[in-house]
Tab-separated table of C-alpha atoms in Angstrom:
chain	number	residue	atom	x	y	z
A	689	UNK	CA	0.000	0.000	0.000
A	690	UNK	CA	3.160	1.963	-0.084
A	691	UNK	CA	2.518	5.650	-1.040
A	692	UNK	CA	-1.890	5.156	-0.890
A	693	UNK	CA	-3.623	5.505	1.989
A	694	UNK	CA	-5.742	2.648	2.744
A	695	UNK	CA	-9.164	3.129	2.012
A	696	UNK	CA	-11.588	1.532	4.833
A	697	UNK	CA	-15.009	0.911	5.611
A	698	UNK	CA	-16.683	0.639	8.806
A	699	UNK	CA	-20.212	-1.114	9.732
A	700	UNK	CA	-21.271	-1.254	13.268
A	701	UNK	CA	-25.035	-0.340	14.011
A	702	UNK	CA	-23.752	1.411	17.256
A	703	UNK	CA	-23.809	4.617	16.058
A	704	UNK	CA	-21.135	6.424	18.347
A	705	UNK	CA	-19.212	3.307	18.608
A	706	UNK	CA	-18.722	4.140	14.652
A	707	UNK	CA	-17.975	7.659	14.678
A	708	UNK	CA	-15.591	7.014	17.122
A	709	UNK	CA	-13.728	5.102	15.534
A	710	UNK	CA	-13.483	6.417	12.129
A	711	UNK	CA	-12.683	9.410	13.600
A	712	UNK	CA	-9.574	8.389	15.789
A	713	UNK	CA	-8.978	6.307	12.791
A	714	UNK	CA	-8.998	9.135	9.879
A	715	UNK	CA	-6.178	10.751	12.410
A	716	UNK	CA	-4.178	8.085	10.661
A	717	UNK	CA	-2.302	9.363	8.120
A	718	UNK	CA	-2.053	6.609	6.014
A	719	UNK	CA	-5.697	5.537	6.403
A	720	UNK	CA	-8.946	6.719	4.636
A	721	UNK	CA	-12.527	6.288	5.922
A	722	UNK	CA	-14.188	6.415	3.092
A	723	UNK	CA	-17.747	4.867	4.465
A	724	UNK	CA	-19.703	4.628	7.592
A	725	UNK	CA	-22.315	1.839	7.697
A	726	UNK	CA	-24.842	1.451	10.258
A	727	UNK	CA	-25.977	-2.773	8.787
A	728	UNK	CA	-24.800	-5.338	7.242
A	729	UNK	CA	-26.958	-4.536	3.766
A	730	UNK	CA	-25.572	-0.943	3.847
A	731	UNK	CA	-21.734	-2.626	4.130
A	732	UNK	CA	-22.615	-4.985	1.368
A	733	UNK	CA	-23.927	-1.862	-1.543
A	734	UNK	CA	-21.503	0.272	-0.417
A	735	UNK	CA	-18.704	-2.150	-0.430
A	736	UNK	CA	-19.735	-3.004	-3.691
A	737	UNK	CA	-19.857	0.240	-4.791
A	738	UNK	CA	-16.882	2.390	-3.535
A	739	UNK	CA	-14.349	-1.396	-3.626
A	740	UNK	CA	-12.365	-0.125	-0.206
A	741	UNK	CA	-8.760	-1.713	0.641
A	742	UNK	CA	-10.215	-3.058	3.888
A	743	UNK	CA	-13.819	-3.728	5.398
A	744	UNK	CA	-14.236	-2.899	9.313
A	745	UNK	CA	-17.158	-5.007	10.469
A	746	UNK	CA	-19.128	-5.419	13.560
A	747	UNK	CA	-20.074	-9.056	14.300
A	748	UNK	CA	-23.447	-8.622	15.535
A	749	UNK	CA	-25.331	-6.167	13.128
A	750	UNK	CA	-29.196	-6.352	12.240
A	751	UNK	CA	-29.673	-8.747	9.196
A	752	UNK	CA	-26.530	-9.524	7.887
A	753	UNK	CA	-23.832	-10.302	10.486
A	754	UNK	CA	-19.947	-9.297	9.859
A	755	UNK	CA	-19.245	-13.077	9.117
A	756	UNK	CA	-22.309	-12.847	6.584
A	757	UNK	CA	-21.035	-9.979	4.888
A	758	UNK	CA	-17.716	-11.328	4.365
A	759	UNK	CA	-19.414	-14.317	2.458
A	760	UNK	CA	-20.979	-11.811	0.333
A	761	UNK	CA	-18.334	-9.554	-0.624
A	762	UNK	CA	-15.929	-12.732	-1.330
A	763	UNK	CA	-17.387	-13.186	-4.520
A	764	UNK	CA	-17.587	-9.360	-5.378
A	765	UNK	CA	-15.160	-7.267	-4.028
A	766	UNK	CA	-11.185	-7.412	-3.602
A	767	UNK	CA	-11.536	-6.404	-0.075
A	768	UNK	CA	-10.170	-7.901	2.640
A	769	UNK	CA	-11.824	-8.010	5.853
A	770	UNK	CA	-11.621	-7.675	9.609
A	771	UNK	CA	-14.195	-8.336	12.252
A	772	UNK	CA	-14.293	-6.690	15.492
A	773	UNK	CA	-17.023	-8.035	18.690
A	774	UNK	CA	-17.987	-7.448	21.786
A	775	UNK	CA	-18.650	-10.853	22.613
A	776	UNK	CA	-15.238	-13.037	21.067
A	777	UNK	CA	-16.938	-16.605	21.413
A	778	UNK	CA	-14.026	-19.135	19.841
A	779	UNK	CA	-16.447	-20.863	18.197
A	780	UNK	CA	-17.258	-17.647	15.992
A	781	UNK	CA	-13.295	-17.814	14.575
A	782	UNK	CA	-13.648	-20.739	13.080
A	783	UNK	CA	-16.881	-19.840	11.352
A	784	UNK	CA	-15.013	-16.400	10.283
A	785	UNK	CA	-12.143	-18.167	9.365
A	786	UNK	CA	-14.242	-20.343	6.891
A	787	UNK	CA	-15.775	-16.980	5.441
A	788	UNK	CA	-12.651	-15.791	4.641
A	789	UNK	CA	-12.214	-13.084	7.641
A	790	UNK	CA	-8.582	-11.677	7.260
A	791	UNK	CA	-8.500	-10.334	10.744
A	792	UNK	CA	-10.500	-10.500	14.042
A	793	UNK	CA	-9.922	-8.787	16.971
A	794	UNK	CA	-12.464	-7.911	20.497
A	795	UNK	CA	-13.735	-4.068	20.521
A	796	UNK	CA	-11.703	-3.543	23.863
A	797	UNK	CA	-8.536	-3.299	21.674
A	798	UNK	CA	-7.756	0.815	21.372
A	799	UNK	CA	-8.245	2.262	18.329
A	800	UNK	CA	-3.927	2.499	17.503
A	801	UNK	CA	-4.195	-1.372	17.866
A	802	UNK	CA	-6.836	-1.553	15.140
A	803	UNK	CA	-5.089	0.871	12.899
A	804	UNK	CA	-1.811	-1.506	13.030
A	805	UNK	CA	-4.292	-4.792	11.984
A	806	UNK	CA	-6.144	-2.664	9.260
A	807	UNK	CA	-2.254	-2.318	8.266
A	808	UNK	CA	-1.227	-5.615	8.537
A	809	UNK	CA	-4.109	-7.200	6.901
A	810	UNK	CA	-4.020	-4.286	3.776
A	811	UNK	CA	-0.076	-5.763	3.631
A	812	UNK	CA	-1.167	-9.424	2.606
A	813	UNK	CA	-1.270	-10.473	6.460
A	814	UNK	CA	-3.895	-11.907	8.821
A	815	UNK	CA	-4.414	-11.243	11.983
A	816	UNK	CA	-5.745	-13.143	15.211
A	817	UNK	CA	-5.979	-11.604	18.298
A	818	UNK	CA	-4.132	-13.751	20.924
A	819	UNK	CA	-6.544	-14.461	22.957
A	820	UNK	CA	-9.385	-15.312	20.689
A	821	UNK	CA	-7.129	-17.714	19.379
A	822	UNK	CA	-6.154	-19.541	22.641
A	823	UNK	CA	-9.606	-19.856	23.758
A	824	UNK	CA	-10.770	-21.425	19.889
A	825	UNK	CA	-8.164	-24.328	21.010
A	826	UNK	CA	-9.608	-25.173	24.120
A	827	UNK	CA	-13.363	-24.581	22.679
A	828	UNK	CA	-15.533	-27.664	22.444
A	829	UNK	CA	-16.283	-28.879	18.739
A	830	UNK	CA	-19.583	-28.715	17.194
A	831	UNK	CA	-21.508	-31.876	17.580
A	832	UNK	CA	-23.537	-31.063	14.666
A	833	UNK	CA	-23.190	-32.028	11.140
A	834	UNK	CA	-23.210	-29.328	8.408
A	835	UNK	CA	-26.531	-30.495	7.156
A	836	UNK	CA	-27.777	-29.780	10.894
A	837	UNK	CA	-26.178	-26.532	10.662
A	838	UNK	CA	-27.502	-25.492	7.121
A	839	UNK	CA	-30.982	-26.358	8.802
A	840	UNK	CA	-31.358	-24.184	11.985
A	841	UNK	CA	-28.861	-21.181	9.779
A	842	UNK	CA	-31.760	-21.001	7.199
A	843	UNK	CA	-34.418	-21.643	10.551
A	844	UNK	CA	-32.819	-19.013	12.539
A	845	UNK	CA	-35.517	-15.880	11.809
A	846	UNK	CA	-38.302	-18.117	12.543
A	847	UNK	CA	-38.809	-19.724	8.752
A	848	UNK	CA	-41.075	-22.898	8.602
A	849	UNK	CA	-39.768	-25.727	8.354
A	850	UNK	CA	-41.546	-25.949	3.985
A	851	UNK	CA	-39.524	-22.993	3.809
A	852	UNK	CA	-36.178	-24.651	4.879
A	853	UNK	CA	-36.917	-27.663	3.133
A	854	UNK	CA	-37.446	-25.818	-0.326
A	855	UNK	CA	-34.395	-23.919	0.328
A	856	UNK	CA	-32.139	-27.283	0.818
A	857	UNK	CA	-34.308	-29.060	-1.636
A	858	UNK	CA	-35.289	-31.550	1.103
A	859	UNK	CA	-38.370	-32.986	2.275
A	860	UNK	CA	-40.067	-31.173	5.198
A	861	UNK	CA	-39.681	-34.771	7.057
A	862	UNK	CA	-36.358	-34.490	6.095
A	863	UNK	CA	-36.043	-31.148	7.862
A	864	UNK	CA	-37.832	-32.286	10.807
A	865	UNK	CA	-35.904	-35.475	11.581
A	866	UNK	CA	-32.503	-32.834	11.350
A	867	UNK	CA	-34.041	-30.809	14.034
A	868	UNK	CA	-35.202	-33.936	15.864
A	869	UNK	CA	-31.529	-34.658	16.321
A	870	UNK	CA	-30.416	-31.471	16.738
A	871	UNK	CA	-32.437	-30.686	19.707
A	872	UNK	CA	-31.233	-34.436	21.623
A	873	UNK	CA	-27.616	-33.635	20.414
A	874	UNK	CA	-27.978	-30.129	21.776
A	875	UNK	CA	-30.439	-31.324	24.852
A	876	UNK	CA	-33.056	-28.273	24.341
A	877	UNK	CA	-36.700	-28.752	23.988
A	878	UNK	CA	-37.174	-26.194	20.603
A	879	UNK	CA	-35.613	-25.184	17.439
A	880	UNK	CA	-35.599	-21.470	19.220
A	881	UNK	CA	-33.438	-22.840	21.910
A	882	UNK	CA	-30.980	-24.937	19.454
A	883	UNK	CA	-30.499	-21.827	17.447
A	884	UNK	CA	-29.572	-19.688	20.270
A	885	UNK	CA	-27.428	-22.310	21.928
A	886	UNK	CA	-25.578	-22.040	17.808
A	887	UNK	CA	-25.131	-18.782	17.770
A	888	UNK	CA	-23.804	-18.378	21.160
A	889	UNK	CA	-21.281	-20.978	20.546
A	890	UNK	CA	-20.043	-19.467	17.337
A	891	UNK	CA	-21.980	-22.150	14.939
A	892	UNK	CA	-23.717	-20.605	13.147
C-alpha cells in the first residue's frame, strides 16, 4: 500500500461506537474512511460500490452479520476483511475463518491497535488476536453435522420448516428429523433454543 492511503469501511449499528472510531482512525495518516455503515446490507452496496482496501465489520449487526457480509463480498469485491465483537466466542473464529475473515480482533482493543491490523491485513497479512485464538483451542467442537447446521442457519428468523426444506431441496420430514436430532444432540426442547445455543457458541 506503499505511497496510498488505505481506504476503509466501517459497519457497526452502534452509532457512536462508529464515529468514534473512524474518527480516531482518519487521524491516521495513512488511512482513509471512506464509508460509515450502520448494517450489514448498507456494508454490502456500499462495499460493492466504492471497492475499499479493507472492510471494518461489527459481528453482531441487524440482518446480515460481519461473518455474513464477508461471504458476500468474497465473490464481489477485492476487499479484505476484519471483524471486530464485543462478545469473542471461539467458536465464531472458526466460522469467520471459513468466510474468509482476514482479521479478528475484540472491541476492547484501542483504536492504535486496530489501525496496526487494518495495516497488517491491507499488507497481505492476517491477523488473530491472541486471545481469541487460545480460547478457539480449548473450545468444544460442534456436535452437529453441516446439514444440521444449514438447517437451523436457514431456521434461525423463525422460517417454517416448507420454507427450509425448499431452500435445501429436502423434504419437510427431512427437515424435521434434522431438528429432531439437533435438539437431543444439543439437549433443548425447541428449534428457538438450538439456534440460540448455535449462535452463542459461534456455529452458526
Amino acid at each position: 500500500m506503499t505511497g496510498a492511503k488505505i481506504r476503509v469501511l466501517i459497519a457497526d449499528d452502534e452509532g457512536m461506537i462508529r464515529s468514534a472510531l473512524a474518527a480516531l482512525l482518519r487521524l491516521e495518516g495513512d488511512i482513509d474512511v471512506i464509508a460509515e455503515c450502520a448494517d450489514g446490507e448498507q456494508a454490502v452496496a456500499a462495499a460493492e460500490r466504492l471497492q475499499p482496501d479493507i472492510c471494518l465489520l461489527d459481528l453482531e449487526m441487524p440482518g446480515l452479520d460481519g461473518v455474513e457480509v464477508t461471504e458476500r463480498l468474497r465473490r464481489t469485491v477485492a476487499a479484505r476483511c476484519v471483524i471486530v465483537t464485543r462478545h469473542a466466542r471461539p467458536g465464531v473464529l472458526r466460522r469467520a475463518l471459513a468466510a474468509g475473515v482476514a482479521g479478528f480482533l475484540p472491541k476492547s482493543r484501542d483504536a492504535g491497535k486496530v489501525a496496526e491490523v487494518i495495516r497488517r491485513v491491507a499488507g497481505g497479512a492476517r491477523y488473530i488476536d491472541p486471545e481469541i485464538a487460545a480460547d478457539a483451542l480449548s473450545d468444544e467442537r460442534c456436535p452437529l453435522t453441516n446439514r444440521e447446521l444449514d438447517v437451523l442457519r436457514l431456521g434461525r428468523r423463525g422460517e417454517t420448516t416448507a420454507q427450509i426444506a425448499r431452500a435445501l431441496s429436502l423434504a419437510p420430514g427431512t427437515v424435521r428429523n434434522h431438528i429432531s436430532i439437533v435438539l437431543t444432540k444439543l439437549s433443548v426442547d425447541t428449534r428457538q433454543q438450538a439456534v440460540l445455543v448455535a449462535r452463542e457458541r459461534g456455529w452458526i
